[in-house]
């Protein structure tokens, strides 16, 4: 049976139609600023939900990958030069893919633990990345921060490109969340959440299923971090790798309903 229903298409069309129209209906830039951060947290909560909601593994270290994505954009500007304007937005998928693939060894190690131990391990990873951001001054600028050149967008609609970039990443994360939930991968993740030992007993390759979910989740988180860094234009370790970012995303997922498709969005 097709997973695409008329009600689902209507719901998705109404939500994203309203979000696309939002900056044209409410053009005031301070309103768009609020909308950018709302959509950002909707994306972060949705990305976290792919791991924490579906598998039941409560990661408290997603802000580490948010910061890695932010510094990936900033360092590319500073040490390589990718140009301003719209070009950095097209660089975001590469950041997400690179961070997702690079996270696989870390995920394989961290996911050998469960429950509270996994949460502590991921939280430790967050502080490790934060300390690296402080101490690798030749790359990150350390406590002095790292500047990103501001694009020469029209002043009257300066925030709009950043809003649509965040909305694009959020839409991709939400679509992935929807697809995974109804796929074989999603069924395996949900079985792990309910009873991992029993899932392994019936043939679920739990380790690699969790690693895939972890990599996809942090990949989207890194993309959002990159878009945030370009918008803020000057980043510091304590803000780029901030535990409050993770806490906010987790609380929103729980508030709206973790393990559901639309729950994290409603929570945000």
Tab-separated table of C-alpha atoms in Angstrom:
chain	number	residue	atom	x	y	z
A	1	UNK	CA	0.000	0.000	0.000
A	2	UNK	CA	1.273	3.467	-0.863
A	3	UNK	CA	2.532	5.490	2.072
A	4	UNK	CA	1.528	8.720	0.317
A	5	UNK	CA	-2.025	9.678	1.255
A	6	UNK	CA	-4.164	12.574	0.149
A	7	UNK	CA	-4.389	13.846	3.720
A	8	UNK	CA	-0.622	13.642	4.119
A	9	UNK	CA	0.027	15.521	0.894
A	10	UNK	CA	-2.497	18.166	1.879
A	11	UNK	CA	-0.949	18.554	5.343
A	12	UNK	CA	2.586	18.825	3.978
A	13	UNK	CA	1.510	21.173	1.193
A	14	UNK	CA	-0.286	23.498	3.608
A	15	UNK	CA	2.588	23.600	6.100
A	16	UNK	CA	5.360	24.217	3.587
A	17	UNK	CA	3.199	26.474	1.448
A	18	UNK	CA	2.662	28.657	4.511
A	19	UNK	CA	6.370	28.560	5.392
A	20	UNK	CA	7.416	29.542	1.865
A	21	UNK	CA	4.892	32.391	1.791
A	22	UNK	CA	5.775	33.579	5.316
A	23	UNK	CA	8.565	36.091	4.450
A	24	UNK	CA	6.392	37.666	1.744
A	25	UNK	CA	3.367	37.994	4.039
A	26	UNK	CA	5.457	39.229	6.996
A	27	UNK	CA	8.402	41.038	5.355
A	28	UNK	CA	9.669	42.807	8.506
A	29	UNK	CA	13.245	41.612	9.007
A	30	UNK	CA	12.969	41.210	12.780
A	31	UNK	CA	10.090	38.800	12.196
A	32	UNK	CA	12.141	36.852	9.646
A	33	UNK	CA	14.947	36.678	12.205
A	34	UNK	CA	12.621	34.946	14.675
A	35	UNK	CA	11.391	32.652	11.904
A	36	UNK	CA	14.968	31.646	10.999
A	37	UNK	CA	15.686	30.432	14.526
A	38	UNK	CA	12.298	28.714	14.790
A	39	UNK	CA	12.897	26.787	11.563
A	40	UNK	CA	16.470	26.105	12.675
A	41	UNK	CA	15.295	24.426	15.872
A	42	UNK	CA	12.570	22.558	13.995
A	43	UNK	CA	15.337	21.135	11.794
A	44	UNK	CA	17.591	20.343	14.752
A	45	UNK	CA	14.779	18.599	16.640
A	46	UNK	CA	13.792	16.634	13.518
A	47	UNK	CA	17.405	15.596	12.902
A	48	UNK	CA	17.817	14.519	16.539
A	49	UNK	CA	14.544	12.592	16.281
A	50	UNK	CA	16.042	10.319	13.613
A	51	UNK	CA	18.305	8.872	16.287
A	52	UNK	CA	16.832	9.737	19.669
A	53	UNK	CA	13.188	9.335	18.734
A	54	UNK	CA	13.363	6.273	16.517
A	55	UNK	CA	16.071	4.223	18.220
A	56	UNK	CA	15.563	5.468	21.783
A	57	UNK	CA	19.254	6.411	22.142
A	58	UNK	CA	19.256	9.823	23.836
A	59	UNK	CA	22.153	11.743	22.363
A	60	UNK	CA	23.184	14.837	24.310
A	61	UNK	CA	26.107	15.669	22.052
A	62	UNK	CA	24.489	16.856	18.824
A	63	UNK	CA	25.696	20.399	19.496
A	64	UNK	CA	29.221	19.083	18.821
A	65	UNK	CA	28.244	18.393	15.214
A	66	UNK	CA	26.322	21.660	14.999
A	67	UNK	CA	29.596	23.367	15.913
A	68	UNK	CA	31.624	21.246	13.503
A	69	UNK	CA	29.288	22.293	10.693
A	70	UNK	CA	29.586	25.929	11.737
A	71	UNK	CA	33.379	25.802	11.825
A	72	UNK	CA	33.487	23.909	8.531
A	73	UNK	CA	31.853	26.901	6.833
A	74	UNK	CA	33.940	29.450	8.759
A	75	UNK	CA	37.247	27.666	8.144
A	76	UNK	CA	36.438	27.211	4.467
A	77	UNK	CA	35.856	30.953	4.201
A	78	UNK	CA	39.017	31.824	6.118
A	79	UNK	CA	41.549	29.301	4.798
A	80	UNK	CA	40.206	28.288	1.388
A	81	UNK	CA	37.805	30.977	0.216
A	82	UNK	CA	34.559	29.871	-1.360
A	83	UNK	CA	33.198	33.317	-2.116
A	84	UNK	CA	30.239	35.050	-0.533
A	85	UNK	CA	26.698	35.404	-1.807
A	86	UNK	CA	24.753	32.218	-2.439
A	87	UNK	CA	27.737	29.898	-2.980
A	88	UNK	CA	28.088	28.822	0.692
A	89	UNK	CA	24.495	27.560	0.649
A	90	UNK	CA	25.402	25.070	-2.072
A	91	UNK	CA	28.390	23.996	0.034
A	92	UNK	CA	26.126	22.903	2.914
A	93	UNK	CA	25.278	19.430	1.487
A	94	UNK	CA	29.004	18.669	1.213
A	95	UNK	CA	29.415	19.647	4.870
A	96	UNK	CA	26.571	17.344	5.855
A	97	UNK	CA	27.929	14.397	3.865
A	98	UNK	CA	31.482	14.887	5.159
A	99	UNK	CA	30.390	15.169	8.796
A	100	UNK	CA	28.036	12.191	8.457
A	101	UNK	CA	30.767	9.961	7.023
A	102	UNK	CA	33.354	11.269	9.489
A	103	UNK	CA	31.056	10.514	12.415
A	104	UNK	CA	30.863	6.781	11.627
A	105	UNK	CA	33.924	5.725	13.736
A	106	UNK	CA	32.726	7.877	16.649
A	107	UNK	CA	29.221	6.446	16.338
A	108	UNK	CA	30.538	2.882	16.246
A	109	UNK	CA	32.388	3.463	19.524
A	110	UNK	CA	29.663	5.474	21.289
A	111	UNK	CA	26.871	3.097	20.288
A	112	UNK	CA	28.577	0.204	22.043
A	113	UNK	CA	27.030	1.740	25.167
A	114	UNK	CA	23.356	2.131	26.029
A	115	UNK	CA	20.911	4.254	28.008
A	116	UNK	CA	22.476	6.772	30.438
A	117	UNK	CA	26.012	5.701	29.516
A	118	UNK	CA	25.418	6.618	25.864
A	119	UNK	CA	24.023	10.001	26.906
A	120	UNK	CA	27.132	10.672	29.032
A	121	UNK	CA	29.486	9.577	26.234
A	122	UNK	CA	27.833	11.919	23.727
A	123	UNK	CA	27.814	14.765	26.251
A	124	UNK	CA	31.538	14.187	26.787
A	125	UNK	CA	32.055	14.390	23.020
A	126	UNK	CA	30.385	17.803	23.057
A	127	UNK	CA	32.876	19.184	25.587
A	128	UNK	CA	35.810	17.595	23.766
A	129	UNK	CA	34.822	19.390	20.547
A	130	UNK	CA	34.299	22.631	22.456
A	131	UNK	CA	37.789	22.414	23.971
A	132	UNK	CA	39.266	21.669	20.566
A	133	UNK	CA	37.531	24.776	19.223
A	134	UNK	CA	39.111	26.818	22.023
A	135	UNK	CA	42.604	25.365	21.604
A	136	UNK	CA	43.061	24.891	17.845
A	137	UNK	CA	43.543	28.620	17.467
A	138	UNK	CA	45.259	28.394	14.068
A	139	UNK	CA	42.033	26.908	12.647
A	140	UNK	CA	39.215	28.252	14.812
A	141	UNK	CA	40.590	31.495	16.167
A	142	UNK	CA	40.110	30.143	19.692
A	143	UNK	CA	38.388	32.419	22.166
A	144	UNK	CA	38.844	35.384	19.798
A	145	UNK	CA	36.378	33.797	17.422
A	146	UNK	CA	36.286	33.482	13.665
A	147	UNK	CA	34.713	35.965	11.270
A	148	UNK	CA	32.773	35.132	8.120
A	149	UNK	CA	32.384	37.798	5.411
A	150	UNK	CA	28.852	39.112	5.210
A	151	UNK	CA	27.123	38.655	1.834
A	152	UNK	CA	25.983	41.702	-0.097
A	153	UNK	CA	22.288	40.875	-0.007
A	154	UNK	CA	19.608	43.523	-0.379
A	155	UNK	CA	19.155	45.275	2.972
A	156	UNK	CA	15.355	45.201	2.823
A	157	UNK	CA	15.334	41.398	2.392
A	158	UNK	CA	18.722	40.473	3.860
A	159	UNK	CA	17.402	37.640	6.059
A	160	UNK	CA	15.320	35.952	3.357
A	161	UNK	CA	18.105	33.827	1.738
A	162	UNK	CA	19.108	32.494	5.173
A	163	UNK	CA	15.475	31.710	5.974
A	164	UNK	CA	15.035	29.717	2.775
A	165	UNK	CA	18.359	27.922	3.315
A	166	UNK	CA	17.225	26.835	6.799
A	167	UNK	CA	13.828	25.895	5.412
A	168	UNK	CA	15.455	23.763	2.700
A	169	UNK	CA	17.546	21.799	5.205
A	170	UNK	CA	14.549	21.408	7.508
A	171	UNK	CA	12.373	20.148	4.625
A	172	UNK	CA	15.034	17.608	3.638
A	173	UNK	CA	15.377	16.419	7.250
A	174	UNK	CA	11.600	16.106	7.631
A	175	UNK	CA	11.268	14.174	4.360
A	176	UNK	CA	14.067	11.839	5.465
A	177	UNK	CA	12.381	11.385	8.845
A	178	UNK	CA	9.089	10.506	7.103
A	179	UNK	CA	10.762	8.105	4.675
A	180	UNK	CA	12.810	6.344	7.358
A	181	UNK	CA	9.794	5.826	9.616
A	182	UNK	CA	7.971	3.762	6.990
A	183	UNK	CA	11.036	1.971	5.635
A	184	UNK	CA	12.763	-1.226	6.684
A	185	UNK	CA	15.426	0.913	8.375
A	186	UNK	CA	12.735	2.644	10.428
A	187	UNK	CA	11.154	-0.636	11.466
A	188	UNK	CA	14.553	-1.884	12.654
A	189	UNK	CA	15.173	1.334	14.599
A	190	UNK	CA	11.766	1.117	16.263
A	191	UNK	CA	12.364	-2.528	17.151
A	192	UNK	CA	15.680	-1.518	18.765
A	193	UNK	CA	13.852	1.151	20.759
A	194	UNK	CA	11.307	-1.351	22.056
A	195	UNK	CA	13.689	-4.237	22.857
A	196	UNK	CA	17.187	-4.238	21.398
A	197	UNK	CA	18.129	-7.721	22.580
A	198	UNK	CA	15.022	-9.228	21.029
A	199	UNK	CA	15.620	-7.259	17.822
A	200	UNK	CA	19.142	-8.703	17.605
A	201	UNK	CA	17.661	-12.136	18.255
A	202	UNK	CA	15.438	-11.931	15.169
A	203	UNK	CA	18.279	-10.843	12.898
A	204	UNK	CA	18.431	-7.046	13.111
A	205	UNK	CA	22.015	-5.827	12.613
A	206	UNK	CA	21.564	-3.342	15.430
A	207	UNK	CA	25.026	-1.772	15.431
A	208	UNK	CA	25.038	-0.723	11.788
A	209	UNK	CA	21.402	0.353	11.858
A	210	UNK	CA	22.182	2.692	14.755
A	211	UNK	CA	25.372	3.934	13.094
A	212	UNK	CA	23.456	4.833	9.912
A	213	UNK	CA	20.817	6.698	11.928
A	214	UNK	CA	23.544	8.522	13.879
A	215	UNK	CA	25.422	9.563	10.716
A	216	UNK	CA	22.316	10.857	8.944
A	217	UNK	CA	21.150	12.680	12.071
A	218	UNK	CA	24.436	14.503	12.711
A	219	UNK	CA	24.855	15.230	8.989
A	220	UNK	CA	21.669	17.300	8.993
A	221	UNK	CA	22.720	18.901	12.280
A	222	UNK	CA	26.031	19.974	10.723
A	223	UNK	CA	24.248	21.481	7.707
A	224	UNK	CA	22.073	23.556	10.013
A	225	UNK	CA	25.169	24.616	11.963
A	226	UNK	CA	26.810	25.773	8.742
A	227	UNK	CA	23.792	27.854	7.732
A	228	UNK	CA	23.668	29.335	11.247
A	229	UNK	CA	27.355	30.307	11.118
A	230	UNK	CA	26.943	32.067	7.770
A	231	UNK	CA	23.957	33.969	9.156
A	232	UNK	CA	25.615	34.970	12.440
A	233	UNK	CA	28.867	35.833	10.572
A	234	UNK	CA	31.074	35.683	13.697
A	235	UNK	CA	31.306	32.544	15.819
A	236	UNK	CA	32.836	31.698	19.186
A	237	UNK	CA	33.410	28.179	20.623
A	238	UNK	CA	31.042	28.685	23.549
A	239	UNK	CA	28.180	29.560	21.191
A	240	UNK	CA	28.965	27.275	18.250
A	241	UNK	CA	29.340	24.252	20.558
A	242	UNK	CA	26.717	25.094	23.153
A	243	UNK	CA	24.971	22.411	25.273
A	244	UNK	CA	21.844	24.572	25.200
A	245	UNK	CA	21.514	23.892	21.468
A	246	UNK	CA	21.219	20.170	22.143
A	247	UNK	CA	18.953	20.683	25.146
A	248	UNK	CA	16.652	22.910	23.109
A	249	UNK	CA	16.359	20.367	20.290
A	250	UNK	CA	15.769	17.466	22.690
A	251	UNK	CA	13.125	19.334	24.679
A	252	UNK	CA	11.289	20.315	21.499
A	253	UNK	CA	11.291	16.714	20.284
A	254	UNK	CA	9.887	15.531	23.623
A	255	UNK	CA	7.373	18.377	23.795
A	256	UNK	CA	5.925	17.681	20.356
A	257	UNK	CA	6.282	13.905	20.497
A	258	UNK	CA	9.554	12.080	19.881
A	259	UNK	CA	9.438	9.194	17.434
A	260	UNK	CA	6.757	10.918	15.333
A	261	UNK	CA	7.244	12.739	12.034
A	262	UNK	CA	5.646	16.085	12.864
A	263	UNK	CA	6.152	16.096	16.627
A	264	UNK	CA	9.537	17.883	16.722
A	265	UNK	CA	8.203	20.531	14.320
A	266	UNK	CA	5.198	21.175	16.558
A	267	UNK	CA	7.523	21.332	19.574
A	268	UNK	CA	9.716	23.915	17.872
